[in-house]
Amino acid sequence: MVGHQNTIYEATAPAAMYVAGILTHPAATTPRPYRNVPIRAALLNWLASTAYDASDEIVGRAEQHFPDFLAPGTIVASFRDLRPMLYRAVSPFLRDSHEDVREAAVIAALILAEHPALAEHRDHLAVHARSILDTSSNGHNQRVAQKALEAWGHDTPGSEPFLEGPWDWEPHSDGRSYLEPPF
């Protein structure tokens, strides 16, 4: 298993590093057969989903029941240490010419930027988060952007504070089956 229901497995980190490594491959621009969206967007969405599984929010919930969940050397702690490397792989696509790739990169970057070593990028990412709030029709992505802005102390003009509720984050929230791989 690479990931399932907010679980990070031993294979998750190598899979994420592989996906991050192939983002620049020319084949990543190939459109997916059932949607005219580059495979790169699906790869970035998978990275965002996986990063969310190791996010402060999810880890905080798990730590309530398992106090040593983030102990040094655990699978989750090791995966979370990869966030700066994953961010470096995602960030070149923040200004991609394809809207779906750009939005997927922004969402992945916003989630990865929880890592303290990436705090210096948050003001720059806030501009991208506001763009998601202004232009995206994806409610989940808008919530990610709003929560990031709120967490970083930025205003979210014209919006109510995000009220916690169940997340609809599904690994394939773009309408694909759970049986279909993201790439």
PDB file of C-alpha atoms in Angstrom:
ATOM      1  CA  MET A   1       0.000   0.000   0.000  1.00  0.00           C
ATOM      2  CA  VAL A   2       1.137   3.506  -0.759  1.00  0.00           C
ATOM      3  CA  GLY A   3      -1.686   5.287   1.045  1.00  0.00           C
ATOM      4  CA  HIS A   4      -5.212   4.669   2.267  1.00  0.00           C
ATOM      5  CA  GLN A   5      -7.557   6.711   4.460  1.00  0.00           C
ATOM      6  CA  ASN A   6      -4.970   9.173   5.767  1.00  0.00           C
ATOM      7  CA  THR A   7      -2.387   6.460   6.411  1.00  0.00           C
ATOM      8  CA  ILE A   8       1.242   6.859   5.463  1.00  0.00           C
ATOM      9  CA  TYR A   9       2.918   3.542   4.774  1.00  0.00           C
ATOM     10  CA  GLU A  10       6.552   2.543   4.414  1.00  0.00           C
ATOM     11  CA  ALA A  11       6.153   2.698   0.611  1.00  0.00           C
ATOM     12  CA  THR A  12       4.587   6.185   0.648  1.00  0.00           C
ATOM     13  CA  ALA A  13       7.843   8.147   0.887  1.00  0.00           C
ATOM     14  CA  PRO A  14       9.619   6.332  -1.968  1.00  0.00           C
ATOM     15  CA  ALA A  15       6.491   6.617  -4.129  1.00  0.00           C
ATOM     16  CA  ALA A  16       6.214  10.344  -3.377  1.00  0.00           C
ATOM     17  CA  MET A  17       9.887  10.896  -4.190  1.00  0.00           C
ATOM     18  CA  TYR A  18       9.439   9.033  -7.470  1.00  0.00           C
ATOM     19  CA  VAL A  19       6.361  11.075  -8.390  1.00  0.00           C
ATOM     20  CA  ALA A  20       8.203  14.281  -7.485  1.00  0.00           C
ATOM     21  CA  GLY A  21      11.106  13.154  -9.648  1.00  0.00           C
ATOM     22  CA  ILE A  22       9.017  12.544 -12.760  1.00  0.00           C
ATOM     23  CA  LEU A  23       7.025  15.789 -12.658  1.00  0.00           C
ATOM     24  CA  THR A  24       9.393  17.357 -15.187  1.00  0.00           C
ATOM     25  CA  HIS A  25       9.433  14.372 -17.540  1.00  0.00           C
ATOM     26  CA  PRO A  26       7.992  15.263 -20.976  1.00  0.00           C
ATOM     27  CA  ALA A  27       5.502  12.383 -20.724  1.00  0.00           C
ATOM     28  CA  ALA A  28       3.877  14.192 -17.788  1.00  0.00           C
ATOM     29  CA  THR A  29       2.379  16.639 -20.286  1.00  0.00           C
ATOM     30  CA  THR A  30       0.458  13.805 -21.984  1.00  0.00           C
ATOM     31  CA  PRO A  31      -3.292  14.307 -21.579  1.00  0.00           C
ATOM     32  CA  ARG A  32      -5.153  11.726 -19.557  1.00  0.00           C
ATOM     33  CA  PRO A  33      -7.389   9.676 -21.877  1.00  0.00           C
ATOM     34  CA  TYR A  34     -10.716  10.411 -20.222  1.00  0.00           C
ATOM     35  CA  ARG A  35     -10.035  14.053 -19.353  1.00  0.00           C
ATOM     36  CA  ASN A  36      -8.100  16.560 -21.361  1.00  0.00           C
ATOM     37  CA  VAL A  37      -5.813  17.283 -18.414  1.00  0.00           C
ATOM     38  CA  PRO A  38      -2.078  16.577 -18.341  1.00  0.00           C
ATOM     39  CA  ILE A  39      -0.935  13.613 -16.301  1.00  0.00           C
ATOM     40  CA  ARG A  40       1.199  16.121 -14.385  1.00  0.00           C
ATOM     41  CA  ALA A  41      -1.979  17.528 -12.790  1.00  0.00           C
ATOM     42  CA  ALA A  42      -2.925  14.051 -11.539  1.00  0.00           C
ATOM     43  CA  LEU A  43       0.566  13.524 -10.150  1.00  0.00           C
ATOM     44  CA  LEU A  44       0.448  16.867  -8.349  1.00  0.00           C
ATOM     45  CA  ASN A  45      -3.028  16.084  -6.998  1.00  0.00           C
ATOM     46  CA  TRP A  46      -1.710  12.782  -5.667  1.00  0.00           C
ATOM     47  CA  LEU A  47       1.181  14.567  -3.967  1.00  0.00           C
ATOM     48  CA  ALA A  48      -1.267  17.065  -2.444  1.00  0.00           C
ATOM     49  CA  SER A  49      -3.484  14.255  -1.180  1.00  0.00           C
ATOM     50  CA  THR A  50      -0.533  12.401   0.290  1.00  0.00           C
ATOM     51  CA  ALA A  51       0.870  15.565   1.878  1.00  0.00           C
ATOM     52  CA  TYR A  52      -2.547  16.173   3.412  1.00  0.00           C
ATOM     53  CA  ASP A  53      -2.418  12.669   4.925  1.00  0.00           C
ATOM     54  CA  ALA A  54       0.706  13.800   6.791  1.00  0.00           C
ATOM     55  CA  SER A  55      -0.516  17.351   7.464  1.00  0.00           C
ATOM     56  CA  ASP A  56      -0.582  18.991  10.864  1.00  0.00           C
ATOM     57  CA  GLU A  57      -4.354  18.588  10.923  1.00  0.00           C
ATOM     58  CA  ILE A  58      -4.373  14.832  10.304  1.00  0.00           C
ATOM     59  CA  VAL A  59      -1.339  14.174  12.491  1.00  0.00           C
ATOM     60  CA  GLY A  60      -2.903  16.239  15.271  1.00  0.00           C
ATOM     61  CA  ARG A  61      -5.986  14.044  15.187  1.00  0.00           C
ATOM     62  CA  ALA A  62      -3.917  10.862  15.257  1.00  0.00           C
ATOM     63  CA  GLU A  63      -1.769  12.095  18.141  1.00  0.00           C
ATOM     64  CA  GLN A  64      -4.883  12.475  20.287  1.00  0.00           C
ATOM     65  CA  HIS A  65      -5.214   8.688  20.223  1.00  0.00           C
ATOM     66  CA  PHE A  66      -1.587   7.657  19.687  1.00  0.00           C
ATOM     67  CA  PRO A  67       0.752  10.012  21.593  1.00  0.00           C
ATOM     68  CA  ASP A  68       3.941   8.622  19.988  1.00  0.00           C
ATOM     69  CA  PHE A  69       2.544   8.898  16.470  1.00  0.00           C
ATOM     70  CA  LEU A  70       5.183  11.459  15.462  1.00  0.00           C
ATOM     71  CA  ALA A  71       8.099  10.111  17.440  1.00  0.00           C
ATOM     72  CA  PRO A  72      11.429  10.502  15.622  1.00  0.00           C
ATOM     73  CA  GLY A  73      12.022   7.664  13.190  1.00  0.00           C
ATOM     74  CA  THR A  74       8.365   6.794  12.676  1.00  0.00           C
ATOM     75  CA  ILE A  75       7.129   6.395   9.122  1.00  0.00           C
ATOM     76  CA  VAL A  76       4.982   9.531   9.379  1.00  0.00           C
ATOM     77  CA  ALA A  77       7.784  11.638  10.881  1.00  0.00           C
ATOM     78  CA  SER A  78      10.155  10.501   8.145  1.00  0.00           C
ATOM     79  CA  PHE A  79       7.628  11.317   5.446  1.00  0.00           C
ATOM     80  CA  ARG A  80       6.990  14.767   6.937  1.00  0.00           C
ATOM     81  CA  ASP A  81      10.738  15.424   6.769  1.00  0.00           C
ATOM     82  CA  LEU A  82      10.465  15.116   2.968  1.00  0.00           C
ATOM     83  CA  ARG A  83       8.143  18.105   2.654  1.00  0.00           C
ATOM     84  CA  PRO A  84      10.875  20.638   1.733  1.00  0.00           C
ATOM     85  CA  MET A  85      12.160  18.312  -1.015  1.00  0.00           C
ATOM     86  CA  LEU A  86       8.631  17.717  -2.300  1.00  0.00           C
ATOM     87  CA  TYR A  87       7.989  21.469  -2.258  1.00  0.00           C
ATOM     88  CA  ARG A  88      11.060  22.058  -4.436  1.00  0.00           C
ATOM     89  CA  ALA A  89       9.646  19.575  -6.960  1.00  0.00           C
ATOM     90  CA  VAL A  90       6.162  21.151  -6.914  1.00  0.00           C
ATOM     91  CA  SER A  91       7.049  24.859  -6.876  1.00  0.00           C
ATOM     92  CA  PRO A  92       8.166  25.158 -10.545  1.00  0.00           C
ATOM     93  CA  PHE A  93       4.552  24.458 -11.538  1.00  0.00           C
ATOM     94  CA  LEU A  94       2.988  27.274  -9.488  1.00  0.00           C
ATOM     95  CA  ARG A  95       2.899  29.385 -12.663  1.00  0.00           C
ATOM     96  CA  ASP A  96       2.294  26.597 -15.166  1.00  0.00           C
ATOM     97  CA  SER A  97       0.397  27.590 -18.283  1.00  0.00           C
ATOM     98  CA  HIS A  98      -2.180  24.823 -17.787  1.00  0.00           C
ATOM     99  CA  GLU A  99      -4.805  25.833 -15.225  1.00  0.00           C
ATOM    100  CA  ASP A 100      -5.269  22.324 -13.785  1.00  0.00           C
ATOM    101  CA  VAL A 101      -1.526  21.822 -13.326  1.00  0.00           C
ATOM    102  CA  ARG A 102      -1.137  25.260 -11.769  1.00  0.00           C
ATOM    103  CA  GLU A 103      -4.015  24.746  -9.323  1.00  0.00           C
ATOM    104  CA  ALA A 104      -2.802  21.267  -8.319  1.00  0.00           C
ATOM    105  CA  ALA A 105       0.696  22.650  -7.724  1.00  0.00           C
ATOM    106  CA  VAL A 106      -0.638  25.490  -5.591  1.00  0.00           C
ATOM    107  CA  ILE A 107      -2.712  23.134  -3.432  1.00  0.00           C
ATOM    108  CA  ALA A 108       0.223  20.768  -2.950  1.00  0.00           C
ATOM    109  CA  ALA A 109       2.538  23.686  -2.114  1.00  0.00           C
ATOM    110  CA  LEU A 110       0.081  25.159   0.394  1.00  0.00           C
ATOM    111  CA  ILE A 111      -0.139  21.866   2.264  1.00  0.00           C
ATOM    112  CA  LEU A 112       3.601  21.200   2.115  1.00  0.00           C
ATOM    113  CA  ALA A 113       4.369  24.739   3.354  1.00  0.00           C
ATOM    114  CA  GLU A 114       3.221  23.780   6.848  1.00  0.00           C
ATOM    115  CA  HIS A 115       6.794  22.579   7.346  1.00  0.00           C
ATOM    116  CA  PRO A 116       8.707  25.181   9.388  1.00  0.00           C
ATOM    117  CA  ALA A 117      11.602  25.196   6.903  1.00  0.00           C
ATOM    118  CA  LEU A 118       9.177  26.447   4.250  1.00  0.00           C
ATOM    119  CA  ALA A 119       7.793  29.368   6.265  1.00  0.00           C
ATOM    120  CA  GLU A 120       9.775  31.828   4.133  1.00  0.00           C
ATOM    121  CA  HIS A 121       7.624  30.847   1.119  1.00  0.00           C
ATOM    122  CA  ARG A 122       4.254  31.513   2.754  1.00  0.00           C
ATOM    123  CA  ASP A 123       3.906  35.175   1.756  1.00  0.00           C
ATOM    124  CA  HIS A 124       4.608  34.252  -1.863  1.00  0.00           C
ATOM    125  CA  LEU A 125       2.162  31.334  -1.622  1.00  0.00           C
ATOM    126  CA  ALA A 126      -0.486  33.621  -0.146  1.00  0.00           C
ATOM    127  CA  VAL A 127      -0.766  35.316  -3.556  1.00  0.00           C
ATOM    128  CA  HIS A 128      -1.435  31.928  -5.152  1.00  0.00           C
ATOM    129  CA  ALA A 129      -3.893  30.988  -2.392  1.00  0.00           C
ATOM    130  CA  ARG A 130      -5.874  34.171  -3.045  1.00  0.00           C
ATOM    131  CA  SER A 131      -5.935  33.283  -6.732  1.00  0.00           C
ATOM    132  CA  ILE A 132      -7.486  29.909  -5.841  1.00  0.00           C
ATOM    133  CA  LEU A 133     -10.119  31.697  -3.760  1.00  0.00           C
ATOM    134  CA  ASP A 134     -10.862  34.060  -6.643  1.00  0.00           C
ATOM    135  CA  THR A 135     -10.877  31.663  -9.570  1.00  0.00           C
ATOM    136  CA  SER A 136     -11.287  28.036  -8.524  1.00  0.00           C
ATOM    137  CA  SER A 137     -14.614  26.259  -8.740  1.00  0.00           C
ATOM    138  CA  ASN A 138     -13.276  23.421  -6.570  1.00  0.00           C
ATOM    139  CA  GLY A 139     -14.660  23.838  -3.060  1.00  0.00           C
ATOM    140  CA  HIS A 140     -12.029  21.627  -1.471  1.00  0.00           C
ATOM    141  CA  ASN A 141      -9.203  23.630  -3.028  1.00  0.00           C
ATOM    142  CA  GLN A 142     -10.833  26.850  -1.866  1.00  0.00           C
ATOM    143  CA  ARG A 143     -10.966  25.471   1.698  1.00  0.00           C
ATOM    144  CA  VAL A 144      -7.289  24.482   1.555  1.00  0.00           C
ATOM    145  CA  ALA A 145      -6.373  27.986   0.361  1.00  0.00           C
ATOM    146  CA  GLN A 146      -8.526  29.699   2.966  1.00  0.00           C
ATOM    147  CA  LYS A 147      -7.216  27.534   5.815  1.00  0.00           C
ATOM    148  CA  ALA A 148      -3.614  28.194   4.762  1.00  0.00           C
ATOM    149  CA  LEU A 149      -4.180  31.953   4.655  1.00  0.00           C
ATOM    150  CA  GLU A 150      -5.873  31.898   8.053  1.00  0.00           C
ATOM    151  CA  ALA A 151      -3.113  29.736   9.573  1.00  0.00           C
ATOM    152  CA  TRP A 152      -0.463  32.128   8.264  1.00  0.00           C
ATOM    153  CA  GLY A 153      -2.262  35.211   9.608  1.00  0.00           C
ATOM    154  CA  HIS A 154      -3.342  36.575   6.220  1.00  0.00           C
ATOM    155  CA  ASP A 155      -6.695  38.194   5.606  1.00  0.00           C
ATOM    156  CA  THR A 156      -9.177  36.353   3.457  1.00  0.00           C
ATOM    157  CA  PRO A 157     -11.286  39.243   2.188  1.00  0.00           C
ATOM    158  CA  GLY A 158     -14.948  38.591   1.656  1.00  0.00           C
ATOM    159  CA  SER A 159     -14.956  35.183   3.278  1.00  0.00           C
ATOM    160  CA  GLU A 160     -16.166  33.791   6.540  1.00  0.00           C
ATOM    161  CA  PRO A 161     -13.632  32.036   8.758  1.00  0.00           C
ATOM    162  CA  PHE A 162     -13.441  28.390   7.815  1.00  0.00           C
ATOM    163  CA  LEU A 163     -15.548  26.283  10.131  1.00  0.00           C
ATOM    164  CA  GLU A 164     -14.111  22.874  10.863  1.00  0.00           C
ATOM    165  CA  GLY A 165     -16.074  20.052   9.420  1.00  0.00           C
ATOM    166  CA  PRO A 166     -15.504  16.731   7.798  1.00  0.00           C
ATOM    167  CA  TRP A 167     -13.125  16.944   4.891  1.00  0.00           C
ATOM    168  CA  ASP A 168     -14.182  15.555   1.565  1.00  0.00           C
ATOM    169  CA  TRP A 169     -10.622  14.849   0.639  1.00  0.00           C
ATOM    170  CA  GLU A 170     -10.629  11.799  -1.500  1.00  0.00           C
ATOM    171  CA  PRO A 171      -7.492  10.662  -3.247  1.00  0.00           C
ATOM    172  CA  HIS A 172      -9.372  10.875  -6.520  1.00  0.00           C
ATOM    173  CA  SER A 173     -11.540  13.914  -5.918  1.00  0.00           C
ATOM    174  CA  ASP A 174     -11.486  14.717  -9.621  1.00  0.00           C
ATOM    175  CA  GLY A 175     -14.162  12.109 -10.345  1.00  0.00           C
ATOM    176  CA  ARG A 176     -12.014   9.055 -10.946  1.00  0.00           C
ATOM    177  CA  SER A 177     -12.647   5.671  -9.424  1.00  0.00           C
ATOM    178  CA  TYR A 178     -10.780   4.537  -6.334  1.00  0.00           C
ATOM    179  CA  LEU A 179      -9.507   1.626  -8.385  1.00  0.00           C
ATOM    180  CA  GLU A 180      -7.825   3.845 -10.937  1.00  0.00           C
ATOM    181  CA  PRO A 181      -4.272   4.999 -10.207  1.00  0.00           C
ATOM    182  CA  PRO A 182      -3.618   8.734 -10.363  1.00  0.00           C
ATOM    183  CA  PHE A 183      -1.034   8.404 -13.116  1.00  0.00           C
TER     184      PHE A 183
END
